[in-house]
Coordinates of C-alpha atoms in Angstrom, one line a residue:
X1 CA 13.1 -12.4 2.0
X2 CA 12.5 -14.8 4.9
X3 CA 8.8 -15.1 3.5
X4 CA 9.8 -15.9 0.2
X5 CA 12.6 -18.8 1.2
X6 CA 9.5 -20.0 2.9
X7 CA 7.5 -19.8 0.3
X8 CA 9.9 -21.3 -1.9
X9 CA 10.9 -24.3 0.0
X10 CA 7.2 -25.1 0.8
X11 CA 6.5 -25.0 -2.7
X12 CA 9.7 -27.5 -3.5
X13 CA 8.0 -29.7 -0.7
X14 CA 4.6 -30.2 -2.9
X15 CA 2.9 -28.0 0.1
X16 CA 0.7 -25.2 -0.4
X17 CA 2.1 -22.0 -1.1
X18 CA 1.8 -19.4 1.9
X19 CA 0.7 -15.6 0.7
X20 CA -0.4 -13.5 2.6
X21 CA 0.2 -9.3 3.2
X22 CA 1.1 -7.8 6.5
X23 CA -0.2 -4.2 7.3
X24 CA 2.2 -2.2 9.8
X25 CA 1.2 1.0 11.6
X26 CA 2.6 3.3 14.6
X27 CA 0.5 4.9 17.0
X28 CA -0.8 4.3 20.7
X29 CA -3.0 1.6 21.7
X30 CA -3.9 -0.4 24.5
X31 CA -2.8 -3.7 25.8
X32 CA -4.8 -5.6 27.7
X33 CA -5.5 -9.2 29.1
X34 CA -9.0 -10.2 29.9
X35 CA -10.1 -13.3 30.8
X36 CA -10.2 -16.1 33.8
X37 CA -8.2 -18.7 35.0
X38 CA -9.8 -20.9 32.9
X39 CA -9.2 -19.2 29.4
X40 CA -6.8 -15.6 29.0
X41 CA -6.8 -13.7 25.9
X42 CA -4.3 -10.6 25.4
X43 CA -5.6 -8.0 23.1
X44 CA -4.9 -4.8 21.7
X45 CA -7.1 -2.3 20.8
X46 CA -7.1 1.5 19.7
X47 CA -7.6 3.6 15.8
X48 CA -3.7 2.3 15.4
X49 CA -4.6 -1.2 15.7
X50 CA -7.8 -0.8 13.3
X51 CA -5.9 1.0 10.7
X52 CA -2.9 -1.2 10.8
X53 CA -5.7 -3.8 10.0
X54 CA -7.1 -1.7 7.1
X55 CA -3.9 -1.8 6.1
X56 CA -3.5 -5.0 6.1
X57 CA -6.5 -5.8 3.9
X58 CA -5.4 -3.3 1.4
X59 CA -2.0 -5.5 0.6
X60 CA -4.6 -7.6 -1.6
X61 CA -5.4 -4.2 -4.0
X62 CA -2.2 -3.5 -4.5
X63 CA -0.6 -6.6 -5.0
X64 CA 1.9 -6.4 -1.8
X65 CA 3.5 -8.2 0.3
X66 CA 4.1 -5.5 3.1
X67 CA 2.5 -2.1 3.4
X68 CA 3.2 0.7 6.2
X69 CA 1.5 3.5 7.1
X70 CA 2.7 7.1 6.6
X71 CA 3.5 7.2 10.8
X72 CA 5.5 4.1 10.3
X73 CA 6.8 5.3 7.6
X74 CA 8.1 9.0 9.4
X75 CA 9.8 6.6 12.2
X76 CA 12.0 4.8 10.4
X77 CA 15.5 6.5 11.3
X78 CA 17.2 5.9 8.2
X79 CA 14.4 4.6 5.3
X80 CA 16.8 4.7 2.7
X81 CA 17.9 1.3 4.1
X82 CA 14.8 0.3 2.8
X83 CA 13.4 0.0 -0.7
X84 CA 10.3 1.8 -0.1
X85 CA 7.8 3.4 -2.7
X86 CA 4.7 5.1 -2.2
X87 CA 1.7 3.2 -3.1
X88 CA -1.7 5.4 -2.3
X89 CA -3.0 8.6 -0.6
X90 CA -6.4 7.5 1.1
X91 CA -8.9 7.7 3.5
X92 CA -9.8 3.9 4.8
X93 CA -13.2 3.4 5.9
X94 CA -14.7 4.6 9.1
X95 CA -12.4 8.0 8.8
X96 CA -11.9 11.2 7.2
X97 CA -8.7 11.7 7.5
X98 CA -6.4 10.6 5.1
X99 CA -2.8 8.6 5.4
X100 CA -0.1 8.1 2.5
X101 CA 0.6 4.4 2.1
X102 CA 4.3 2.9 1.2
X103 CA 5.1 -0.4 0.0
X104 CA 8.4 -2.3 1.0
X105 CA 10.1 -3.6 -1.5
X106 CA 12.3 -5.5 0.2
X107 CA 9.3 -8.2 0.8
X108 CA 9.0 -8.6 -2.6
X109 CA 9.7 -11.5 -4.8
X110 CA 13.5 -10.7 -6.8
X111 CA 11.7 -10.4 -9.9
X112 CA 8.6 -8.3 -8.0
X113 CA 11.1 -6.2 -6.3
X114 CA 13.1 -5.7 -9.9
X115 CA 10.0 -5.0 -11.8
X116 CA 8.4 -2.3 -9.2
X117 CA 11.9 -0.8 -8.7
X118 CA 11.9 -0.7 -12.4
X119 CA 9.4 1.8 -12.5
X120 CA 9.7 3.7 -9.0
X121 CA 10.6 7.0 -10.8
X122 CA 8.2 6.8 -13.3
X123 CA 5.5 6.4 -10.3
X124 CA 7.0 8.9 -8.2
X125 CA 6.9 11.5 -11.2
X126 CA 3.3 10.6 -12.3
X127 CA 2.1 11.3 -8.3
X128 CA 3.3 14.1 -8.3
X129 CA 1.6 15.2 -11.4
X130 CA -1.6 13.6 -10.2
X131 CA -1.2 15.5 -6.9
X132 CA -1.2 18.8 -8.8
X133 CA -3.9 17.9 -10.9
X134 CA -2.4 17.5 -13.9
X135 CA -4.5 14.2 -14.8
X136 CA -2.9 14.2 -18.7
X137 CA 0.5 14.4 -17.5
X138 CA 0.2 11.6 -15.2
X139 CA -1.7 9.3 -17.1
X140 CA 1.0 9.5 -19.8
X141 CA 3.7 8.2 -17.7
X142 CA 2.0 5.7 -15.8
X143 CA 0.5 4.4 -19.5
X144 CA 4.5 4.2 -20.4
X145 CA 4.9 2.7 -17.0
X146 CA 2.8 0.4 -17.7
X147 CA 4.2 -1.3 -20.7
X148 CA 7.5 -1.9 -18.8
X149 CA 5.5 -3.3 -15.9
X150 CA 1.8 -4.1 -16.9
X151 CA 0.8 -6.4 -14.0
X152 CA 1.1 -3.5 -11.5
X153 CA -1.8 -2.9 -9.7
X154 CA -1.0 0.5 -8.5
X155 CA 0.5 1.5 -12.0
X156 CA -3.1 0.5 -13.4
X157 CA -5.3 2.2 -10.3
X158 CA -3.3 5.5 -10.6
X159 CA -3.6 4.9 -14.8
X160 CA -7.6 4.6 -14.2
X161 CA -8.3 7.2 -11.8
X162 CA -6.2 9.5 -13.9
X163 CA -8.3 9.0 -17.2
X164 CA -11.2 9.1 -15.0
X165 CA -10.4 12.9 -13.8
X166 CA -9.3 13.4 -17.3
X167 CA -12.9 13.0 -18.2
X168 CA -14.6 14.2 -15.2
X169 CA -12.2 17.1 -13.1
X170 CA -12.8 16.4 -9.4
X171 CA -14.6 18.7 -7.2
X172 CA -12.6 22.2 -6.6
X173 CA -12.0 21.1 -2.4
X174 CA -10.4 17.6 -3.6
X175 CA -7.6 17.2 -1.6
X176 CA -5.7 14.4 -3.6
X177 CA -7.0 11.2 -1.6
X178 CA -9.6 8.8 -2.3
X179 CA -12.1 7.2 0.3
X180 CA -12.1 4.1 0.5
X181 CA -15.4 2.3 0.8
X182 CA -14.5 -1.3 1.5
X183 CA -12.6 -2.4 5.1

């Protein structure tokens, strides 16, 4: 919200407009401060930090404003405050292990938010066909999710890898996540 006011009044003010996607994960890291007298840097480092930064860079493929991980996610104490939705099952690059990934809504433009909320059911519903490898099933819903909200780049990823299953069953040890190739 605070984003988008920015945003907004920028915008009024002939400036450019500011977008940009923040990436939030929970884990351990390390803090540190290196440097001289001369020139101190403080950094953090650790597989938290670099998958917070995947993270980050996957805001752009989905078209969000703020993605969290699925450890962020599990520490919120009460994330019904939130509107959240889950967004992707993957494993970013560099790991095998895969992480659910959940956009927050409430970063959202209104008419974002309204759109996406819109259709929350629908995407929940077609996951959890997709999950259970019923490709058909979930492809049908996202394609009806779609014409409420066609601009929806996780309606139309689910939509496509759907068909493509459809076509082309996935081996028998897929495990539901996709492996990201890019950073």
């Amino acid at each position: 919200d605070a984003l988008y006011k920015f945003t907004h009044d920028s915008v009024s003010k002939s400036r450019p407009m500011l977008n940009m996607g923040i990436g939030m994960n929970t884990g351990p890291l390390v803090l540190g401060t290196m440097g001289g007298i001369e020139r101190m840097q403080c950094s953090v480092l650790g597989d938290t930090v670099n998958l917070a930064s995947r993270i980050e860079q996957l805001t752009k493929v989905y078209g969000a404003h703020f993605l969290i991980g699925e450890r962020t996610y599990l520490a919120l104490k009460n994330p019904a405050a939130f509107s959240i939705r889950m967004v992707d099952y993957v494993a970013v690059k560099g790991k095998e292990s895969a992480v659910k990934l959940y956009e927050v809504l409430d970063a959202e433009k209104p008419d974002r938010r309204a759109a996406k909320e819109a259709t929350k059911a629908q995407l929940n519903a077609a996951l959890d066909a997709y999950f259970l490898r019923n490709f058909s099933g979930a492809f049908n819903i996202l394609s009806e999710a779609m014409k409420q909200d066609p601009v929806d780049p996780v309606l139309s990823i689910f939509a496509s890898r759907s068909k493509q299953y459809m076509e082309k069953a996935p081996p028998d040890d897929w495990r539901g996540y996709e492996k990201l190739k890019v950073k």
